[in-house]
Short mmCIF file of C-alpha atoms in Angstrom, two decimals:
data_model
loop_
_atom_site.label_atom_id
_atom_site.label_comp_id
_atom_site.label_asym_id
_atom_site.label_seq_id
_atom_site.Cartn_x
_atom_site.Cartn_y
_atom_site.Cartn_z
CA UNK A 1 128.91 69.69 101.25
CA UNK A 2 130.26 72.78 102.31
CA UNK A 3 127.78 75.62 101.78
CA UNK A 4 130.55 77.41 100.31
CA UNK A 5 131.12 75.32 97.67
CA UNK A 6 127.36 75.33 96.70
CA UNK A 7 128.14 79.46 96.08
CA UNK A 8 131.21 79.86 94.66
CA UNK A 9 133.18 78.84 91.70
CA UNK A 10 130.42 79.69 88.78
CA UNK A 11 132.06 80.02 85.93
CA UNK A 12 132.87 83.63 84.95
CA UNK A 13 134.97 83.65 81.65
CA UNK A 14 136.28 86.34 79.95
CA UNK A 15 134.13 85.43 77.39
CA UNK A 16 130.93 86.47 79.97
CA UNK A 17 132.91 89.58 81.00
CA UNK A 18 133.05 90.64 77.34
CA UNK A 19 129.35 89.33 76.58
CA UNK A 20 127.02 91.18 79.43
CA UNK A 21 129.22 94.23 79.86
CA UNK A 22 130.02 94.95 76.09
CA UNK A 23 134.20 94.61 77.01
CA UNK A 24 137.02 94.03 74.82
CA UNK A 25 140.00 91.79 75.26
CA UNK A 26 143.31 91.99 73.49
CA UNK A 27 143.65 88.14 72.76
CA UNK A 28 140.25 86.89 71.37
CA UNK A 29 141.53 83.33 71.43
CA UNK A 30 141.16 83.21 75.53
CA UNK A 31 137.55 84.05 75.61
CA UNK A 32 137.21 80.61 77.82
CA UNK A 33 140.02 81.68 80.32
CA UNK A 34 138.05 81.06 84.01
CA UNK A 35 138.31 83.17 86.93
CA UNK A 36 138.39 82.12 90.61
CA UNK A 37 138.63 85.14 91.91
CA UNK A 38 138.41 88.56 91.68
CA UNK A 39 141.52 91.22 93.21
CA UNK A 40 141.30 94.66 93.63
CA UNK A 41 144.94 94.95 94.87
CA UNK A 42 147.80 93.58 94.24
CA UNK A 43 148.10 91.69 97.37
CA UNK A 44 144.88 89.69 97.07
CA UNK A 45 145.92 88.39 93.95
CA UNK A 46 145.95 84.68 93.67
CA UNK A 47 146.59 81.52 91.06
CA UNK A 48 143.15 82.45 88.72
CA UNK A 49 142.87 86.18 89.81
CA UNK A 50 141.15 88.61 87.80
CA UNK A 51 142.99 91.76 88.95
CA UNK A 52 141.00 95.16 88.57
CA UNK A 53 143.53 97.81 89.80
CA UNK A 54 142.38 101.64 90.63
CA UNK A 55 142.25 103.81 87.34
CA UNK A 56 143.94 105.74 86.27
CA UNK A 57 146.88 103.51 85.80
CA UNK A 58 149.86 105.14 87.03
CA UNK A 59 152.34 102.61 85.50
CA UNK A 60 152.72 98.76 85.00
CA UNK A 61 154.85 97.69 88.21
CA UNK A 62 151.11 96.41 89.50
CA UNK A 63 149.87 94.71 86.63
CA UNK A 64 153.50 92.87 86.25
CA UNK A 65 153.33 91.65 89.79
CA UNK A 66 149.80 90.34 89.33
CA UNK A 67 151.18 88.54 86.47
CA UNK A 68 154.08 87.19 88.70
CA UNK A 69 151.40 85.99 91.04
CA UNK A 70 149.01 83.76 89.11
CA UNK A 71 146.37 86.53 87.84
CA UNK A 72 144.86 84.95 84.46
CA UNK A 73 144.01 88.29 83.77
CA UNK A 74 143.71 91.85 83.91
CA UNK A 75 141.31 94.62 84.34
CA UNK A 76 141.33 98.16 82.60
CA UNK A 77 139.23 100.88 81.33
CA UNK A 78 138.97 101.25 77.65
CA UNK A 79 140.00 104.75 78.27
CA UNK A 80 143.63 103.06 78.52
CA UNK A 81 143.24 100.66 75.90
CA UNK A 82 145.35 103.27 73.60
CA UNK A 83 148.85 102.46 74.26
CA UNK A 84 148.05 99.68 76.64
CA UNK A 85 150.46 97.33 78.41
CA UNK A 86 151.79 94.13 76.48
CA UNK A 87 151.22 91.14 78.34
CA UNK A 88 151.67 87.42 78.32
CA UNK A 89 148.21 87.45 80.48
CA UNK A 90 144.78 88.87 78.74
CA UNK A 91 143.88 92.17 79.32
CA UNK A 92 140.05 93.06 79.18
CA UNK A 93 138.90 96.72 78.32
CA UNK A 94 135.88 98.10 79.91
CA UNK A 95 133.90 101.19 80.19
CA UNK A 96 133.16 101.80 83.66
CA UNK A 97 135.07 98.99 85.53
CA UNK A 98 133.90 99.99 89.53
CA UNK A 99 130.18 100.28 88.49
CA UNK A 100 130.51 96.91 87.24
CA UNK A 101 132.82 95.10 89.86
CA UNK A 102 130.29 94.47 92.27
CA UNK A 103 127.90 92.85 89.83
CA UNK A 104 130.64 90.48 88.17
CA UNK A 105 131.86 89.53 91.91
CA UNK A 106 128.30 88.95 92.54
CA UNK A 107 127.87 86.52 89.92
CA UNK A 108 131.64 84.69 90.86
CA UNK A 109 130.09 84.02 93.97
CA UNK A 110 126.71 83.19 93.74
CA UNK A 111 124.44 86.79 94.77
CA UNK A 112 125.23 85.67 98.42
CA UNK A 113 123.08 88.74 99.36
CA UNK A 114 119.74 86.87 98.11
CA UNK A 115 120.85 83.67 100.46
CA UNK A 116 120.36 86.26 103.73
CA UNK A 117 117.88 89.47 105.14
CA UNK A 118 119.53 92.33 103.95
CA UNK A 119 119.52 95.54 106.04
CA UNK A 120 120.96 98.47 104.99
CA UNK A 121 120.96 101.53 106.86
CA UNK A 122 122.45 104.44 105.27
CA UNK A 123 124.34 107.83 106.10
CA UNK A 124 125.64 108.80 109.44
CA UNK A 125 122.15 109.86 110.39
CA UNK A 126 121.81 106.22 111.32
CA UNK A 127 124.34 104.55 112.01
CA UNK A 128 123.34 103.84 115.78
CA UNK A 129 120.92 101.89 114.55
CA UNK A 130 122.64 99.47 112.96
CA UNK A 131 125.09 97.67 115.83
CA UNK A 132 121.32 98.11 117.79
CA UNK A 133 119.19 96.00 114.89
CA UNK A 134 121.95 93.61 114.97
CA UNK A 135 121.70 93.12 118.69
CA UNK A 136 117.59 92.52 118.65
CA UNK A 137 118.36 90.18 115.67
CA UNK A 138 120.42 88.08 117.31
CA UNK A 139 118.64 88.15 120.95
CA UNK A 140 115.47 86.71 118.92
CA UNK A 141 117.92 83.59 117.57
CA UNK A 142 119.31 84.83 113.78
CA UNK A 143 122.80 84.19 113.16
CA UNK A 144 123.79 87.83 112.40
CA UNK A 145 126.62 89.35 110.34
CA UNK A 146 127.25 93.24 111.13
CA UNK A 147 129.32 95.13 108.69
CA UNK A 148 130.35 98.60 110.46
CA UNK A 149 134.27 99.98 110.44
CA UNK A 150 133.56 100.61 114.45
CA UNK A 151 132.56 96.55 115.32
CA UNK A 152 132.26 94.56 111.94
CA UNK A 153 131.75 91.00 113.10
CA UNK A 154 129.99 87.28 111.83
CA UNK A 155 128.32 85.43 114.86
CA UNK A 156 130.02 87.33 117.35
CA UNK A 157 133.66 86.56 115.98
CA UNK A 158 135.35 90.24 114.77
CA UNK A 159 136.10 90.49 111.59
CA UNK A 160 139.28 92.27 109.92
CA UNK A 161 138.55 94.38 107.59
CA UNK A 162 140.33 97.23 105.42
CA UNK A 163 137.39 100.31 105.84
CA UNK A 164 136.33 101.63 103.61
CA UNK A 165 135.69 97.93 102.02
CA UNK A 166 134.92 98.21 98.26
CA UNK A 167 132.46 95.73 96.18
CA UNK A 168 134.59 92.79 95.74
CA UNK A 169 135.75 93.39 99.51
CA UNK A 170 131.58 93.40 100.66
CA UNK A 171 130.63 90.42 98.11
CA UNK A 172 133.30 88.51 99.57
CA UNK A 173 132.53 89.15 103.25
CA UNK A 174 128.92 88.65 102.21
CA UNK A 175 129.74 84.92 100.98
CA UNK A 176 131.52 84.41 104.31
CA UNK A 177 128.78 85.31 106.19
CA UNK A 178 126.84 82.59 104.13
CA UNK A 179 129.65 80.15 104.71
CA UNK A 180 129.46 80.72 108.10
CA UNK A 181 125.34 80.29 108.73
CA UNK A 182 124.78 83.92 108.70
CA UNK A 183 120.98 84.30 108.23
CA UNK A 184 121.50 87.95 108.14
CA UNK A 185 123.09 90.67 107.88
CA UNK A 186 123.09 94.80 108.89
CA UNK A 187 125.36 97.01 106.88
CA UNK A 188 126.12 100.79 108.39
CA UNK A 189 126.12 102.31 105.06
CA UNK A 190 128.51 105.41 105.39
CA UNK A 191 131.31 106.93 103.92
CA UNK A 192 134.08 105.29 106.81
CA UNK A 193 132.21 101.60 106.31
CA UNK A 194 131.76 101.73 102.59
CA UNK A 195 133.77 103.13 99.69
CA UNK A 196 131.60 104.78 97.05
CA UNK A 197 129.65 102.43 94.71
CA UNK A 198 130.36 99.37 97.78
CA UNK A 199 127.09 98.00 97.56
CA UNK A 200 126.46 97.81 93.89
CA UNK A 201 125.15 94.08 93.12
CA UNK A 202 123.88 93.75 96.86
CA UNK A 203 120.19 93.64 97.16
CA UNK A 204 118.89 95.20 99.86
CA UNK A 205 115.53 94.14 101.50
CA UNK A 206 114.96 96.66 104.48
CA UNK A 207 116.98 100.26 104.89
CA UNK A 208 116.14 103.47 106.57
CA UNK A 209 118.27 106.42 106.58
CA UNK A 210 117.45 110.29 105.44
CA UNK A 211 119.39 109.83 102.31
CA UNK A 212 117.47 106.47 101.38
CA UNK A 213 114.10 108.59 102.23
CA UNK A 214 115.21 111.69 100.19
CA UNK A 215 115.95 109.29 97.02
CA UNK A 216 112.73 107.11 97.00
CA UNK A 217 109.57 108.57 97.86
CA UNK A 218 107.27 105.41 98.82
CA UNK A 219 108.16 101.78 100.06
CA UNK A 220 107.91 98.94 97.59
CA UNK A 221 108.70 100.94 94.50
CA UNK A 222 110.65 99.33 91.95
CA UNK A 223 114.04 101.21 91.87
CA UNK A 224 117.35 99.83 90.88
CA UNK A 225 119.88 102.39 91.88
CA UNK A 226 122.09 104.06 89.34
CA UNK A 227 125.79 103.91 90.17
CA UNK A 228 125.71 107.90 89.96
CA UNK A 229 123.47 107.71 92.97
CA UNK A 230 126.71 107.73 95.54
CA UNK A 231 124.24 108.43 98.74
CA UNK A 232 123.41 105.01 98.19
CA UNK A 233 126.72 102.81 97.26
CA UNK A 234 124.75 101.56 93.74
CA UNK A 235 122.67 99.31 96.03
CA UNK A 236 119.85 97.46 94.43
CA UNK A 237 116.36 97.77 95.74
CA UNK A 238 113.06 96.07 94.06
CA UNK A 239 109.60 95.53 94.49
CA UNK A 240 110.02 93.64 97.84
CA UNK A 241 112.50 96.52 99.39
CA UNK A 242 111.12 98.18 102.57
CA UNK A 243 112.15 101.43 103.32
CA UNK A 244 111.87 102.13 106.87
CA UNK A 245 111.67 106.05 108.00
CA UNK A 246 114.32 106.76 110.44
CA UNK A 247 111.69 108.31 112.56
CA UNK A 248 108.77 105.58 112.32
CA UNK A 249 107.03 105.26 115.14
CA UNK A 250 105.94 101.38 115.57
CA UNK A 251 103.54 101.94 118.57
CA UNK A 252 100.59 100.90 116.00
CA UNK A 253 102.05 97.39 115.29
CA UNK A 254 103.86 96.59 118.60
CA UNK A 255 101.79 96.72 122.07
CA UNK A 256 102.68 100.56 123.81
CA UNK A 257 103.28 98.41 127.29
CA UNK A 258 106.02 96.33 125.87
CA UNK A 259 107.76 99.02 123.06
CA UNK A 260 108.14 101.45 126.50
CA UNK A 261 109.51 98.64 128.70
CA UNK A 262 111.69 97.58 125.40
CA UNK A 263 113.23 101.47 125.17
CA UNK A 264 113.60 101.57 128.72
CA UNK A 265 116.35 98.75 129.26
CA UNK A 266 118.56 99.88 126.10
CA UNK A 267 121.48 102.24 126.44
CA UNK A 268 120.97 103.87 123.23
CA UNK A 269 119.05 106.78 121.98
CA UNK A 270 115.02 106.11 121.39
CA UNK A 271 115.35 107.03 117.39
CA UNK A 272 117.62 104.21 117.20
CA UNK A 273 115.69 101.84 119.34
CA UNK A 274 112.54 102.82 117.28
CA UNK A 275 113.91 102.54 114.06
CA UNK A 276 115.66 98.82 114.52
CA UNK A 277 112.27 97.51 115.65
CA UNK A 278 110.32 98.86 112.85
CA UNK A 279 113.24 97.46 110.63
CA UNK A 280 112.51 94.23 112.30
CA UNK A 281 108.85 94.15 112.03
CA UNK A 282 109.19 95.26 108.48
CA UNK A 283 111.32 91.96 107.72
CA UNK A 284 108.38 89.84 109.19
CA UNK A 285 109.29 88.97 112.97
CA UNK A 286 106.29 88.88 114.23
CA UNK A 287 105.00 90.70 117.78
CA UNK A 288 105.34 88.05 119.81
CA UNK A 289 109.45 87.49 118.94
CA UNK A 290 109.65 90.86 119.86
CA UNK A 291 107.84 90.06 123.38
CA UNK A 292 110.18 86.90 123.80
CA UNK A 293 113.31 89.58 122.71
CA UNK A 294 112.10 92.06 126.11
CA UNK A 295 111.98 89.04 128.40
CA UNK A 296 115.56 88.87 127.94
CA UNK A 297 116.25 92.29 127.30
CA UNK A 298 119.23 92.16 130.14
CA UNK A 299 121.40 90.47 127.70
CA UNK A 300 120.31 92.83 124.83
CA UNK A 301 121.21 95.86 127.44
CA UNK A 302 124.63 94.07 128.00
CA UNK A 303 125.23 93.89 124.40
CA UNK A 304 125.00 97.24 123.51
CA UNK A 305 126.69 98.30 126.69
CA UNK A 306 129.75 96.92 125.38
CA UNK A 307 131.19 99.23 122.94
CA UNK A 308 130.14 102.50 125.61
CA UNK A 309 132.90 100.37 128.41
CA UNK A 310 135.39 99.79 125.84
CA UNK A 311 135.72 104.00 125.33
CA UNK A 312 135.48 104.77 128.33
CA UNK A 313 139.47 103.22 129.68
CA UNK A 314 140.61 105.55 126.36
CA UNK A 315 138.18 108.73 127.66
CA UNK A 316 139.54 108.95 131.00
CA UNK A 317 143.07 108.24 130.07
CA UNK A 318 142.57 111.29 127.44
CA UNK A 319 141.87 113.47 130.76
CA UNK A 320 144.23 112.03 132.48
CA UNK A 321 146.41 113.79 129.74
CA UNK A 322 144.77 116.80 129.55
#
């Protein structure tokens, strides 16, 4: 069967919606109405859409045009409830609707984060590491999805993306990667990637970052992140989170001989270098993957090279302007 068929699909009713996330809906009667999908604009709507469009609502136009397009129903804080919209399609009321999104697409699709390694790494800080982690994954044989607005991709193949994605936009890439064999993925958790509260129902295993490390004090707490937390997208962390210092040196769990011969073949800065192996480690690959990794470091130093020769046709055509 086709692995995406073994995630998606659950049933979310509007009766759920209303249940868990103490909603309203102006026709009691559909309570058993099932989604298929969830839409965040009006474009992505399809037959069995939920549509959640941005609040405030400016006017109806959107919510008609959902309506036109299949949506069984429709999405809106209970802020707006007062003097509401009459339409032939249900129309649920909820506190809060983006703290929530990410949790309900979650659930639509099957927490597709729990089915791979989550890494996270947050703010700009370090955002080298992430295309850098993904490389090392995938040199040591895990089918790798990277999520970053400067090279998103799923086993190689690019992915198109509108930056900065929102929760339904992540959930849904996330059960793609999943479809697709992804065993993994890295997410460059910043504000051009991610759009605030992005990561909310995403559980995140390993993350580093100065933001992550200003906002929990010691790895392994129990934390779920409050959606007023912004430095951190809502992302969920628990007991089995790692949180990786951006500056951690690994030299105590990874032989001195082959960390120096590991820094010395990668075009990238040595925080970032650092940091993605200690990520690694902290995920369980073990010291002798990371040996095998070096032996055939020339393709990991081609890897990275990559994005450094695309810039530089656009750098020297800038001074050939100047």
């Amino acid at each position: 069967m086709n692995r995406l068929a073994d995630i998606s699909y659950l049933r979310l009713t509007i009766g759920y919606i209303v249940h868990t996330f103490d909603a309203v809906c102006d026709k009691p009667f559909a309570s058993c109405v099932t989604f298929t999908s969830i839409a965040t604009k009006p474009e992505e709507v399809t037959q069995g859409s939920l549509f959640v469009p941005p609040s405030p609502l400016l006017d109806n136009e959107e919510l008609l045009r959902a309506q036109d397009m299949g949506a069984y129903g429709i999405g809106l804080e209970k802020s707006e409830e007062k003097g509401g919209p009459s339409l032939d399609i249900p129309i649920i009321y909820m506190d809060n609707w983006r703290e929530n999104l990410g949790l309900i697409a979650s659930f639509l699709l099957g927490d597709p984060s729990l089915k791979m390694a989550m890494f996270a790494c947050f703010s700009m800080d370090a955002k080298e590491v992430a295309p850098v982690l993904a490389s090392l994954l995938h040199i040591l044989g895990n089918p790798v999805c990277l999520i970053d607005r400067d090279n998103s991709s799923i086993l190689d193949r690019p992915l198109e993306l509108c930056y900065p994605l929102d929760a339904v936009d992540l959930q849904k890439t996330e059960a793609q990667a999943v479809e697709e064999g992804a065993s993994a993925m890295v997410i460059s958790a910043n504000p051009s990637t991610l759009s605030r509260l992005a990561l909310t129902g995403t559980h995140v295993d390993v993350c580093t970052g100065s933001k992550v490390l200003n906002l929990v004090s010691k790895p392994g707490n129990p934390k779920t992140l409050q959606p007023q937390e912004e430095p951190l997208y809502g992302a969920v962390f628990d007991t089995s989170t790692r949180i990786v210092a951006h500056t951690l040196d690994p030299l105590e769990v990874l032989d001195k001989d082959v960390f120096n011969q590991l820094i010395d073949v990668v075009p990238m800065g040595k925080a970032s270098v650092r940091t993605a192996i200690s990520m690694a480690l902290s995920a369980g690959i073990t010291t002798a993957s990371i040996r095998k990794a070096v032996s055939i470091s020339e393709e990991f130093q081609r890897s990275l090279a990559e994005p450094e020769k695309k810039k530089r046709p656009e750098e020297s055509h800038d001074k050939n302007k100047s």
